[in-house]
Coordinates of C-alpha atoms in Angstrom, one line a residue:
Chain A
X1 CA 60.8 97.5 116.6
X2 CA 64.0 95.5 116.4
X3 CA 64.0 93.2 113.4
X4 CA 64.1 89.4 113.6
X5 CA 67.6 88.9 112.6
X6 CA 69.0 91.2 115.1
X7 CA 67.2 89.3 117.8
X8 CA 68.9 86.1 116.9
X9 CA 71.9 84.9 118.9
X10 CA 75.0 87.1 118.5
X11 CA 77.1 84.2 117.1
X12 CA 74.6 83.8 114.2
X13 CA 74.8 87.5 113.4
X14 CA 78.6 87.5 113.5
X15 CA 79.3 84.5 111.5
X16 CA 76.8 85.7 108.8
X17 CA 78.5 89.0 108.4
X18 CA 82.0 87.3 108.6
X19 CA 81.0 85.0 105.6
X20 CA 79.2 87.7 103.7
X21 CA 81.7 90.4 103.9
X22 CA 84.6 88.0 103.2
X23 CA 82.8 86.8 100.1
X24 CA 82.0 90.4 98.9
X25 CA 85.6 91.2 99.2
X26 CA 87.2 88.3 97.3
X27 CA 84.6 87.2 94.7
X28 CA 85.0 89.5 91.6
X29 CA 82.4 87.7 89.3
X30 CA 80.2 90.5 88.0
X31 CA 77.0 88.4 88.8
X32 CA 78.2 87.9 92.5
X33 CA 79.1 91.7 92.7
X34 CA 75.6 92.6 91.7
X35 CA 73.9 90.1 93.9
X36 CA 76.0 91.3 96.9
X37 CA 75.2 94.9 96.1
X38 CA 71.4 94.4 95.7
X39 CA 71.2 92.3 98.8
X40 CA 73.3 94.8 100.9
X41 CA 71.1 97.6 99.4
X42 CA 67.7 95.8 100.4
X43 CA 69.2 95.0 103.8
X44 CA 70.2 98.5 104.6
X45 CA 67.0 99.9 103.4
X46 CA 65.1 97.5 105.7
X47 CA 67.3 98.3 108.7
X48 CA 68.0 102.1 108.3
X49 CA 65.2 103.3 106.0
X50 CA 65.7 106.9 104.9
X51 CA 69.3 107.0 106.4
X52 CA 70.3 104.3 104.0
X53 CA 69.1 106.2 100.9
X54 CA 71.1 109.3 101.9
X55 CA 74.3 107.1 102.5
X56 CA 73.9 105.5 99.1
X57 CA 72.9 108.4 97.1
X58 CA 75.2 111.0 98.7
X59 CA 78.4 109.0 99.1
X60 CA 78.3 105.7 97.3
X61 CA 77.1 107.0 94.0
X62 CA 79.8 109.4 93.7
X63 CA 82.4 106.9 94.8
X64 CA 81.3 104.5 92.0
X65 CA 81.6 107.3 89.5
X66 CA 85.0 108.5 90.6
X67 CA 86.6 105.1 90.7
X68 CA 85.2 104.2 87.5
X69 CA 86.7 107.3 85.9
X70 CA 90.1 107.3 87.9
X71 CA 90.9 103.6 87.2
X72 CA 91.4 103.8 83.6
X73 CA 93.6 106.8 84.0
X74 CA 96.2 104.8 85.9
X75 CA 95.5 101.3 84.8
X76 CA 96.4 100.5 81.1
X77 CA 96.0 96.9 81.1
X78 CA 93.6 95.2 78.6
X79 CA 93.4 94.2 75.0
X80 CA 90.6 96.5 73.7
X81 CA 92.2 99.8 73.1
X82 CA 89.6 102.6 72.8
X83 CA 91.7 105.8 72.6
X84 CA 95.0 107.2 73.7
X85 CA 95.8 109.5 76.6
X86 CA 97.9 112.5 75.9
X87 CA 100.8 110.7 77.6
X88 CA 100.7 108.0 75.1
X89 CA 99.2 105.3 77.1
X90 CA 96.2 103.5 75.8
X91 CA 92.5 103.8 77.4
X92 CA 91.3 100.3 77.5
X93 CA 87.7 98.9 77.8
X94 CA 89.0 96.3 80.4
X95 CA 90.2 99.0 82.7
X96 CA 86.8 100.8 82.6
X97 CA 84.9 97.6 83.4
X98 CA 87.3 96.7 86.1
X99 CA 87.0 100.2 87.6
X100 CA 83.2 99.8 87.7
X101 CA 83.5 96.4 89.2
X102 CA 85.8 97.6 91.9
X103 CA 83.5 100.5 92.7
X104 CA 80.5 98.1 93.1
X105 CA 82.7 95.8 95.3
X106 CA 83.6 98.8 97.5
X107 CA 80.1 100.2 97.9
X108 CA 78.6 96.9 98.6
X109 CA 81.1 96.3 101.4
X110 CA 80.4 99.7 102.9
X111 CA 76.7 98.9 102.8
X112 CA 77.4 95.5 104.5
X113 CA 79.3 97.2 107.1
X114 CA 76.5 99.7 107.8
X115 CA 74.4 96.6 108.3
X116 CA 76.8 95.2 110.6
X117 CA 77.0 98.2 112.8
X118 CA 73.3 98.3 113.0
X119 CA 73.0 94.5 113.9
X120 CA 76.2 93.8 116.0
X121 CA 75.8 96.2 118.9
X122 CA 78.6 96.7 121.3
X123 CA 76.8 94.5 124.0
X124 CA 76.7 91.7 121.5
X125 CA 80.3 92.1 120.6
X126 CA 81.3 92.1 124.3
X127 CA 79.1 89.0 124.9
X128 CA 80.9 87.2 122.0
X129 CA 84.5 88.3 122.7
X130 CA 84.4 89.2 126.4
X131 CA 85.7 85.9 127.3
X132 CA 88.4 85.4 124.7
X133 CA 89.9 89.0 124.5
X134 CA 88.3 90.7 127.6
X135 CA 90.2 93.9 127.8
X136 CA 90.5 94.5 124.2
X137 CA 86.7 94.2 123.7
X138 CA 86.1 96.5 126.4
X139 CA 88.4 99.1 125.0
X140 CA 86.9 98.6 121.5
X141 CA 83.2 99.1 122.9
X142 CA 84.3 102.0 124.9
X143 CA 86.0 103.5 121.9
X144 CA 83.1 102.9 119.7
X145 CA 80.7 104.3 122.3
X146 CA 83.0 107.3 122.7
X147 CA 82.5 108.8 119.2
X148 CA 78.7 109.0 119.3
X149 CA 78.6 110.2 122.9
X150 CA 81.0 112.9 122.0
X151 CA 79.0 114.0 119.1
X152 CA 75.8 114.1 121.2
X153 CA 77.4 116.0 124.1
X154 CA 78.9 118.4 121.4
X155 CA 75.3 119.2 120.2
X156 CA 74.0 119.5 123.8
X157 CA 76.7 122.2 124.6
X158 CA 76.3 123.8 121.4
X159 CA 72.6 124.2 121.7
X160 CA 73.0 125.5 125.3
X161 CA 75.5 128.0 124.0
X162 CA 73.2 129.0 121.2
X163 CA 70.5 129.8 123.7
X164 CA 72.6 132.6 125.2
X165 CA 73.8 133.9 121.9
X166 CA 77.2 132.4 121.7
X167 CA 77.0 130.0 119.0
X168 CA 79.8 129.6 116.3
X169 CA 77.4 131.3 114.0
X170 CA 77.0 134.4 116.1
X171 CA 78.9 137.5 115.7
X172 CA 82.0 138.6 113.7
X173 CA 85.0 136.4 113.0
X174 CA 86.8 137.1 116.1
X175 CA 83.7 136.5 118.2
X176 CA 83.0 133.4 116.4
X177 CA 86.5 132.1 117.1
X178 CA 86.1 132.9 120.7
X179 CA 82.8 131.1 121.0
X180 CA 84.3 127.9 119.3
X181 CA 87.3 128.0 121.6
X182 CA 84.7 128.2 124.5
X183 CA 82.6 125.3 123.2
X184 CA 85.8 123.0 122.7
X185 CA 87.0 124.0 126.2
X186 CA 83.7 122.9 127.6
X187 CA 83.9 119.8 125.6
X188 CA 87.2 118.8 126.7
X189 CA 86.5 119.4 130.4
X190 CA 83.4 117.3 130.0
X191 CA 85.3 114.5 128.3
X192 CA 88.0 114.5 131.1
X193 CA 85.4 114.5 133.8
X194 CA 83.4 111.7 132.1
X195 CA 86.5 109.5 131.8
X196 CA 87.1 109.9 135.5
X197 CA 83.6 109.4 136.4
X198 CA 83.4 106.1 134.2
X199 CA 86.6 104.8 135.7
X200 CA 85.3 105.4 139.4
X201 CA 82.0 104.0 138.6
X202 CA 83.5 100.9 137.2
X203 CA 85.8 100.4 140.0
X204 CA 83.2 100.9 142.6
X205 CA 81.1 98.1 140.8
X206 CA 84.1 95.9 141.1
X207 CA 85.3 95.8 137.5
X208 CA 88.3 93.6 137.1
X209 CA 87.7 91.4 140.2
X210 CA 87.9 87.7 139.8
X211 CA 84.8 85.6 139.2
X212 CA 82.8 88.1 137.8
X213 CA 80.3 87.6 134.9
X214 CA 78.7 89.7 132.4
X215 CA 74.9 89.7 132.2
X216 CA 73.3 88.6 129.0
X217 CA 70.0 87.2 127.9
X218 CA 71.0 85.6 124.7
X219 CA 69.6 82.2 124.3
X220 CA 70.7 79.7 121.7
X221 CA 67.4 78.4 120.4
X222 CA 66.6 75.8 117.8
X223 CA 65.9 78.4 115.2
X224 CA 69.4 79.9 115.8
X225 CA 70.9 76.5 115.4
X226 CA 69.0 75.8 112.1
X227 CA 70.0 79.2 110.6
X228 CA 73.6 78.8 111.8
X229 CA 74.0 75.5 110.2
X230 CA 72.5 76.8 107.1
X231 CA 74.8 79.7 107.0
X232 CA 77.9 77.5 107.8
X233 CA 77.1 74.8 105.2
X234 CA 76.3 77.3 102.4
X235 CA 79.3 79.2 103.2
X236 CA 81.6 76.2 103.0
X237 CA 80.0 74.9 99.8
X238 CA 80.6 78.5 98.3
X239 CA 84.2 78.5 99.4
X240 CA 84.8 75.0 97.8
X241 CA 83.2 76.1 94.7
X242 CA 85.1 79.3 94.6
X243 CA 88.4 77.4 95.0
X244 CA 87.3 75.0 92.1
X245 CA 86.8 78.0 89.9
X246 CA 83.2 77.3 89.2
X247 CA 82.3 80.7 88.1
X248 CA 85.8 81.9 87.1
X249 CA 86.0 85.3 85.7
X250 CA 89.0 87.5 84.8
X251 CA 89.2 91.2 83.8
X252 CA 92.8 91.2 82.5
X253 CA 94.1 91.0 79.7
X254 CA 90.7 90.5 78.2
X255 CA 87.2 90.3 80.0
X256 CA 86.5 86.5 80.0
X257 CA 84.8 83.9 82.2
X258 CA 82.1 81.2 82.2
X259 CA 79.3 83.4 83.7
X260 CA 76.5 81.2 82.6
X261 CA 76.7 77.5 83.1
X262 CA 74.7 75.0 85.2
X263 CA 77.2 75.0 88.2
X264 CA 77.7 78.7 87.9
X265 CA 73.9 79.2 88.2
X266 CA 73.8 76.8 91.4
X267 CA 76.6 78.9 92.6
X268 CA 74.8 82.2 92.1
X269 CA 71.6 80.8 93.7
X270 CA 73.6 79.6 96.8
X271 CA 75.3 83.0 97.0
X272 CA 72.0 84.9 96.6
X273 CA 70.2 82.7 99.3
X274 CA 73.2 83.3 101.7
X275 CA 73.1 87.0 101.2
X276 CA 69.3 87.5 101.2
X277 CA 68.9 85.4 104.5
X278 CA 68.5 88.2 107.1
X279 CA 65.9 89.9 104.9
X280 CA 64.1 86.6 104.4
X281 CA 64.1 85.9 108.0
X282 CA 62.5 89.4 108.7
X283 CA 59.8 89.1 106.0
X284 CA 59.1 85.5 107.2
X285 CA 58.6 86.9 110.6
X286 CA 56.6 89.8 109.5
X287 CA 54.0 87.6 107.7
X288 CA 53.9 85.3 110.5
X289 CA 53.2 88.1 112.8
X290 CA 50.4 89.4 110.7
X291 CA 48.8 85.9 110.1
X292 CA 48.7 85.3 114.0
X293 CA 47.2 88.8 114.5
X294 CA 44.5 88.2 111.8
X295 CA 43.4 84.9 113.2
X296 CA 42.5 86.5 116.5
Chain B
X1 CA 71.5 117.5 115.6
X2 CA 69.2 120.5 115.5
X3 CA 71.2 122.3 112.8
X4 CA 71.4 119.2 110.7
X5 CA 67.6 118.5 110.7
X6 CA 66.9 121.5 108.6
X7 CA 68.9 120.1 105.7
X8 CA 66.9 118.4 103.2
X9 CA 69.2 117.0 100.6
X10 CA 68.1 118.6 97.4
X11 CA 70.3 120.2 95.0
X12 CA 69.5 123.7 96.1
X13 CA 70.5 123.1 99.7
X14 CA 73.8 121.2 98.6
X15 CA 74.7 124.2 96.5
X16 CA 74.1 126.5 99.4
X17 CA 76.1 124.4 101.6
X18 CA 79.0 124.4 99.3
X19 CA 78.8 128.1 99.1
X20 CA 78.7 128.5 102.8
X21 CA 81.8 126.3 103.2
X22 CA 83.8 127.8 100.4
X23 CA 86.9 127.5 102.1
X24 CA 86.8 123.9 102.9
X25 CA 85.8 122.9 99.4
X26 CA 88.5 125.1 98.0
X27 CA 91.0 123.4 100.1
X28 CA 89.7 120.0 99.2
X29 CA 89.7 120.8 95.6
X30 CA 93.3 122.0 95.6
X31 CA 94.3 118.8 97.5
X32 CA 92.7 116.6 95.0
X33 CA 94.2 118.4 92.0
X34 CA 97.7 118.2 93.8
X35 CA 97.3 114.5 94.4
X36 CA 96.3 113.9 90.8
X37 CA 99.3 116.0 89.7
X38 CA 101.6 114.0 91.9
X39 CA 100.3 110.8 90.6
X40 CA 100.8 111.9 87.0
X41 CA 104.2 113.3 87.5
X42 CA 105.4 110.7 89.9
X43 CA 106.6 107.1 89.5
X44 CA 109.8 107.5 91.2
X45 CA 108.7 105.4 94.1
X46 CA 107.6 102.4 92.1
X47 CA 110.8 102.3 90.2
X48 CA 113.3 102.5 93.0
X49 CA 112.9 98.9 94.4
X50 CA 114.0 97.4 91.2
X51 CA 117.1 99.6 91.2
X52 CA 118.0 98.3 94.6
X53 CA 117.8 94.8 93.1
X54 CA 120.3 95.3 90.5
X55 CA 121.6 91.8 90.8
X56 CA 124.3 91.9 88.2
X57 CA 126.1 94.7 90.1
X58 CA 126.4 92.7 93.2
X59 CA 127.5 89.8 91.3
X60 CA 130.1 91.8 89.2
X61 CA 131.6 92.8 92.6
X62 CA 131.9 89.4 93.9
X63 CA 133.6 88.2 90.8
X64 CA 136.7 90.6 91.1
X65 CA 139.2 89.2 93.6
X66 CA 140.0 92.1 95.6
X67 CA 136.4 93.3 96.3
X68 CA 135.3 89.7 97.1
X69 CA 136.6 90.1 100.7
X70 CA 134.7 93.3 101.4
X71 CA 131.3 92.0 100.1
X72 CA 128.9 91.2 102.8
X73 CA 127.8 87.5 103.2
X74 CA 124.5 88.1 101.9
X75 CA 125.8 89.2 98.6
X76 CA 127.8 86.1 98.3
X77 CA 124.9 83.8 99.0
X78 CA 122.9 85.4 96.2
X79 CA 125.8 84.6 93.9
X80 CA 125.7 81.0 94.9
X81 CA 121.9 80.8 94.5
X82 CA 122.1 82.3 91.1
X83 CA 124.9 79.7 90.1
X84 CA 122.4 77.0 90.5
X85 CA 119.7 78.5 88.5
X86 CA 122.2 79.4 85.8
X87 CA 121.6 76.3 83.7
X88 CA 118.1 77.7 82.8
X89 CA 119.7 81.0 81.7
X90 CA 122.0 79.2 79.3
X91 CA 119.2 77.4 77.5
X92 CA 117.2 80.6 77.0
X93 CA 120.1 82.6 75.8
X94 CA 121.2 80.0 73.4
X95 CA 117.8 79.7 71.6
X96 CA 117.5 83.4 71.7
X97 CA 120.8 83.8 70.1
X98 CA 119.6 81.5 67.3
X99 CA 116.8 83.8 66.7
X100 CA 119.1 86.8 66.5
X101 CA 121.4 85.1 64.1
X102 CA 118.7 84.4 61.8
X103 CA 117.6 87.9 61.5
X104 CA 121.1 89.6 61.4
X105 CA 124.7 88.4 61.7
X106 CA 126.6 90.8 64.0
X107 CA 129.6 89.2 65.5
X108 CA 129.3 90.8 68.9
X109 CA 126.2 89.1 69.6
X110 CA 127.5 85.7 68.7
X111 CA 130.4 86.3 71.1
X112 CA 128.3 87.4 73.9
X113 CA 126.0 84.2 73.5
X114 CA 128.8 81.8 73.2
X115 CA 130.4 83.4 76.3
X116 CA 127.4 82.8 78.2
X117 CA 127.2 79.3 76.9
X118 CA 130.8 78.7 78.1
X119 CA 130.4 80.0 81.6
X120 CA 128.3 77.1 82.7
X121 CA 130.1 74.2 83.8
X122 CA 127.6 71.7 82.3
X123 CA 127.3 73.3 79.0
X124 CA 130.8 72.6 77.8
X125 CA 130.0 69.2 76.5
X126 CA 126.9 70.6 74.6
X127 CA 128.9 73.3 72.9
X128 CA 130.2 73.0 69.3
X129 CA 133.1 74.5 67.6
X130 CA 132.8 77.8 69.2
X131 CA 133.6 76.7 72.7
X132 CA 137.2 75.9 71.7
X133 CA 137.6 79.3 70.3
X134 CA 136.4 81.2 73.4
X135 CA 137.9 79.0 76.1
X136 CA 140.6 81.4 76.9
X137 CA 138.0 84.0 77.9
X138 CA 136.4 82.1 80.7
X139 CA 139.0 81.0 83.1
X140 CA 138.3 78.1 85.5
X141 CA 136.7 78.9 88.7
X142 CA 135.2 82.1 87.6
X143 CA 131.5 82.5 88.4
X144 CA 129.1 82.4 85.6
X145 CA 128.3 86.0 86.0
X146 CA 131.7 87.0 85.4
X147 CA 133.1 90.2 84.1
X148 CA 132.9 88.9 80.5
X149 CA 129.4 87.7 81.0
X150 CA 128.1 91.1 81.7
X151 CA 130.4 93.2 79.6
X152 CA 130.8 91.0 76.5
X153 CA 130.7 93.9 74.0
X154 CA 132.8 96.5 75.6
X155 CA 136.5 96.7 75.0
X156 CA 138.9 95.4 77.6
X157 CA 139.9 98.8 78.8
X158 CA 136.4 99.9 79.5
X159 CA 135.6 96.8 81.2
X160 CA 138.3 97.1 83.6
X161 CA 137.6 100.8 84.4
X162 CA 133.9 100.0 85.0
X163 CA 134.6 96.9 87.1
X164 CA 137.1 98.9 89.1
X165 CA 134.6 101.7 89.8
X166 CA 131.7 99.4 90.2
X167 CA 132.4 98.1 93.8
X168 CA 132.0 101.3 95.8
X169 CA 131.2 104.0 93.4
X170 CA 127.5 104.8 94.1
X171 CA 128.2 108.4 93.9
X172 CA 131.1 108.8 91.5
X173 CA 131.3 107.9 87.9
X174 CA 127.6 108.4 87.3
X175 CA 125.8 111.2 85.7
X176 CA 122.9 113.0 87.3
X177 CA 120.3 110.5 86.2
X178 CA 122.2 107.6 87.8
X179 CA 123.9 106.3 84.5
X180 CA 127.2 104.6 84.8
X181 CA 129.9 105.7 82.3
X182 CA 128.9 104.7 78.9
X183 CA 131.3 102.3 76.9
X184 CA 133.7 103.9 74.3
X185 CA 132.2 104.1 70.8
X186 CA 128.6 104.1 72.0
X187 CA 126.2 107.1 71.6
X188 CA 125.8 109.4 74.4
X189 CA 122.2 109.9 75.8
X190 CA 120.3 112.9 74.7
X191 CA 118.0 114.2 77.2
X192 CA 114.3 114.3 76.0
X193 CA 114.2 118.0 77.0
X194 CA 117.0 119.0 74.6
X195 CA 115.5 116.9 71.8
X196 CA 115.6 118.8 68.4
X197 CA 113.5 117.1 65.9
X198 CA 114.2 118.1 62.1
X199 CA 112.0 117.3 59.3
X200 CA 114.4 114.8 57.8
X201 CA 113.0 111.3 57.1
X202 CA 115.5 108.5 58.1
X203 CA 114.8 104.8 58.4
X204 CA 115.5 102.2 61.1
X205 CA 114.7 98.4 61.5
X206 CA 112.2 97.9 64.4
X207 CA 111.2 94.7 66.0
X208 CA 109.5 93.4 69.2
X209 CA 110.0 89.9 70.4
X210 CA 109.2 87.9 73.5
X211 CA 111.0 84.6 72.4
X212 CA 112.5 84.1 75.8
X213 CA 109.0 83.5 77.2
X214 CA 108.8 80.4 75.0
X215 CA 111.5 78.7 77.1
X216 CA 109.6 79.6 80.4
X217 CA 106.1 79.0 79.4
X218 CA 105.4 77.1 82.6
X219 CA 106.3 80.0 84.7
X220 CA 104.7 82.6 82.6
X221 CA 101.5 84.2 83.8
X222 CA 98.8 81.5 82.8
X223 CA 96.1 84.2 82.0
X224 CA 98.4 85.7 79.3
X225 CA 99.9 82.7 77.5
X226 CA 97.3 83.3 74.7
X227 CA 99.2 86.7 74.1
X228 CA 102.5 85.0 73.4
X229 CA 102.8 84.3 69.5
X230 CA 104.0 81.0 68.4
X231 CA 107.4 82.3 67.1
X232 CA 107.8 85.0 69.8
X233 CA 107.6 87.9 67.3
X234 CA 105.1 90.5 68.4
X235 CA 106.5 92.7 65.5
X236 CA 108.8 91.1 63.0
X237 CA 111.7 93.3 61.9
X238 CA 110.2 96.1 59.8
X239 CA 111.5 99.2 58.2
X240 CA 110.1 102.4 60.0
X241 CA 110.8 106.0 58.9
X242 CA 111.3 108.6 61.5
X243 CA 112.5 112.2 61.8
X244 CA 116.0 113.1 62.7
X245 CA 116.3 113.6 66.4
X246 CA 113.6 111.2 67.6
X247 CA 114.4 108.9 70.5
X248 CA 113.7 105.2 70.7
X249 CA 110.6 106.0 72.7
X250 CA 109.0 108.2 70.3
X251 CA 109.4 105.7 67.5
X252 CA 108.2 102.8 69.7
X253 CA 105.0 104.8 70.6
X254 CA 104.3 105.6 66.9
X255 CA 105.1 102.0 65.7
X256 CA 102.7 100.4 68.5
X257 CA 100.0 103.0 67.5
X258 CA 100.3 102.2 63.8
X259 CA 100.3 98.5 64.4
X260 CA 97.7 98.7 67.0
X261 CA 100.0 96.9 69.6
X262 CA 99.2 97.6 73.1
X263 CA 102.0 99.4 75.0
X264 CA 102.0 101.2 78.3
X265 CA 104.9 103.2 79.8
X266 CA 105.7 105.2 82.9
X267 CA 107.6 108.4 83.2
X268 CA 110.5 108.0 85.7
X269 CA 112.1 111.4 86.7
X270 CA 115.2 110.0 88.4
X271 CA 116.4 108.3 85.2
X272 CA 114.8 111.1 83.0
X273 CA 113.3 108.6 80.7
X274 CA 110.1 106.4 80.1
X275 CA 110.0 103.0 81.4
X276 CA 108.4 100.4 79.2
X277 CA 105.9 98.6 81.5
X278 CA 104.0 96.6 79.1
X279 CA 103.9 95.7 75.3
X280 CA 101.1 93.6 73.9
X281 CA 99.8 93.3 77.4
X282 CA 102.9 91.3 78.5
X283 CA 104.0 93.2 81.6
X284 CA 107.0 93.5 83.6
X285 CA 107.1 90.7 86.3
X286 CA 104.9 88.4 84.3
X287 CA 107.5 85.7 84.1
X288 CA 109.0 85.0 87.6
X289 CA 111.8 82.6 86.8
X290 CA 113.4 83.1 90.2
X291 CA 111.4 82.8 93.4
X292 CA 113.3 85.6 95.2
X293 CA 114.1 88.1 92.4
X294 CA 111.4 88.5 89.7
X295 CA 113.4 90.3 87.2
X296 CA 111.3 89.9 84.1
X297 CA 110.7 92.9 81.9
X298 CA 111.2 94.6 78.6
X299 CA 114.7 95.7 77.4
X300 CA 115.7 97.4 74.3
X301 CA 118.8 97.0 72.2
X302 CA 120.2 99.2 69.4
X303 CA 122.7 97.7 66.8
X304 CA 123.1 94.7 69.2
X305 CA 124.0 96.9 72.2
X306 CA 121.8 97.0 75.3
X307 CA 122.2 100.8 76.4
X308 CA 122.6 101.5 80.1
X309 CA 120.3 104.3 79.9
X310 CA 116.6 104.8 79.2
X311 CA 114.6 104.6 76.0
X312 CA 113.7 108.3 75.9
X313 CA 117.5 109.3 76.0
X314 CA 118.5 107.2 73.0
X315 CA 118.6 109.3 69.7
X316 CA 118.2 107.1 66.8
X317 CA 120.3 107.4 63.7
X318 CA 119.9 106.3 60.1
X319 CA 120.0 102.5 59.6
X320 CA 119.9 101.7 63.3
X321 CA 118.4 98.3 64.1
X322 CA 116.1 98.5 67.3
X323 CA 114.9 95.5 69.0
X324 CA 112.6 95.2 72.0
X325 CA 113.1 91.9 73.8
X326 CA 111.5 90.4 76.9
X327 CA 114.0 89.2 79.5
X328 CA 112.9 86.4 82.1
X329 CA 116.2 86.1 83.8
X330 CA 118.7 88.5 85.3
X331 CA 117.5 91.8 84.0
X332 CA 118.5 90.8 80.5
X333 CA 121.2 88.2 81.2
X334 CA 119.3 85.7 79.0
X335 CA 119.3 88.1 76.1
X336 CA 123.1 88.5 76.3
X337 CA 122.8 92.0 77.5
X338 CA 126.0 93.3 78.6
X339 CA 124.8 95.7 81.3
X340 CA 121.6 95.7 83.2
X341 CA 120.7 99.1 84.6
X342 CA 118.1 99.3 87.5
X343 CA 115.6 101.2 85.3

């Protein structure tokens, strides 16, 4: 079953992700970083389930560790000197903290983008940008479609070759190379043929003729309007608060900032409520669905 | 995805996977090691842009009459721009020179500072008796960044030779580490590779100051103002013992470690020396006085001479007076430095 947030109007999805990814990139306050990471993690878990666990444990955890280790090696700013490197530069506490902060920022953005890919499918993208940048959005969606299609076809060909004992893992080195070359050759001829077929098919259906419209069943409902207005208003308030340095935080030369104060807490609350929005909508819909069912 | 489905991601399978793809992981490991090595040994790239910006060189060219015609229009416009912003540099150099006079009384510094005062058209009324004495040096109509301004310490002959060779001698006259000829009477650089340290204790006077920032506090990085001391001294002149053969860099590292002063440096192979990026967290480029060329950074000075080669190549002698000063304008012009190298 598709989740409720994905079923909303594409413009709502797109503006949500534009705001959220933008904020995650530019706000370096540690509380905001944590909020963003936690919300992204919950969202990905809800959308992708097991796949998300694999992504975060196998790729993001090592990334965090590597960046946290590498940053202090090259960055020597900071007032608190802990030790000295053999090349006479200091190891500072601030650079370690900054390394961890950047790592969290990076991984939360990766997680948000994996949510983005799940929610903003290519048909939504075309629907939004088909009018404004028609050829670019077509090329984009074809290119995005191409990679998964290619991988799928590769596996099909590989499995069929495996059936007749000519997989890459069969035989000695020379035989393996021969098999691999064969598979790639099949792959390429399929790709070329597929491209020609696609082009012919599109032409025969009248692609590029004037006055044609794309089919879509997206309806801008009242709920969409409400959610969109909440997103935009809270986003604008957050931008204004960020410009006014409500929760100012700096890492160099010393870690300093007013993390806890009344306006800062309002800021975090707003930030959290914006980021948790898709999950909240999904959970709300789930509760509603169950209640309606139990009533019958 | 038939093959992938078998893989459950537990430790055993991951190790098996790595064993199977030994070659790929080996190549990846080698690549990572190479990259790390390149990063550590490198630093060439980041230092070159500044050397292209060696403003004084262009200005020195435009000051000599014959060369002025050959100079491209862009270089001339830069001179004019700097002429306008030159009043500021006067102020900074004056107060800086006061500081220096307090600590020590070398004639050459006085001369350089008064020269820089003189060169400004406005400052003549402000000047005291020194101006009359030195009027003969600065002829009317010469740009403020004249020969004298940049070569105040060097004798006449060496100044002439260097100004003659300066215009189009990127290749000749320099040693293999891009150092221009060293003025007569000044110590030649000693490469850190040929350093011979003997167990023979000598002393020198060491000081670190960022007094020039006090005149440019409005332009200084606002996050770091708290790091600038009231009087500008990060380390007041102190006697330091060192072993014979040690370079200024070696002593700086030791002094900073002993006094718990933050210092970070970068090895730059083309100049065969370390480059001092930051002292006390005051970094290069932290004080942008000019909108277009941000030339702020650390410079060092031994016996009131700003060497035209790097810290690691200067071998200290007994009784030397070493200063590290932060420059906000013109790669050391506000310190009265005679020659700015593009380190």
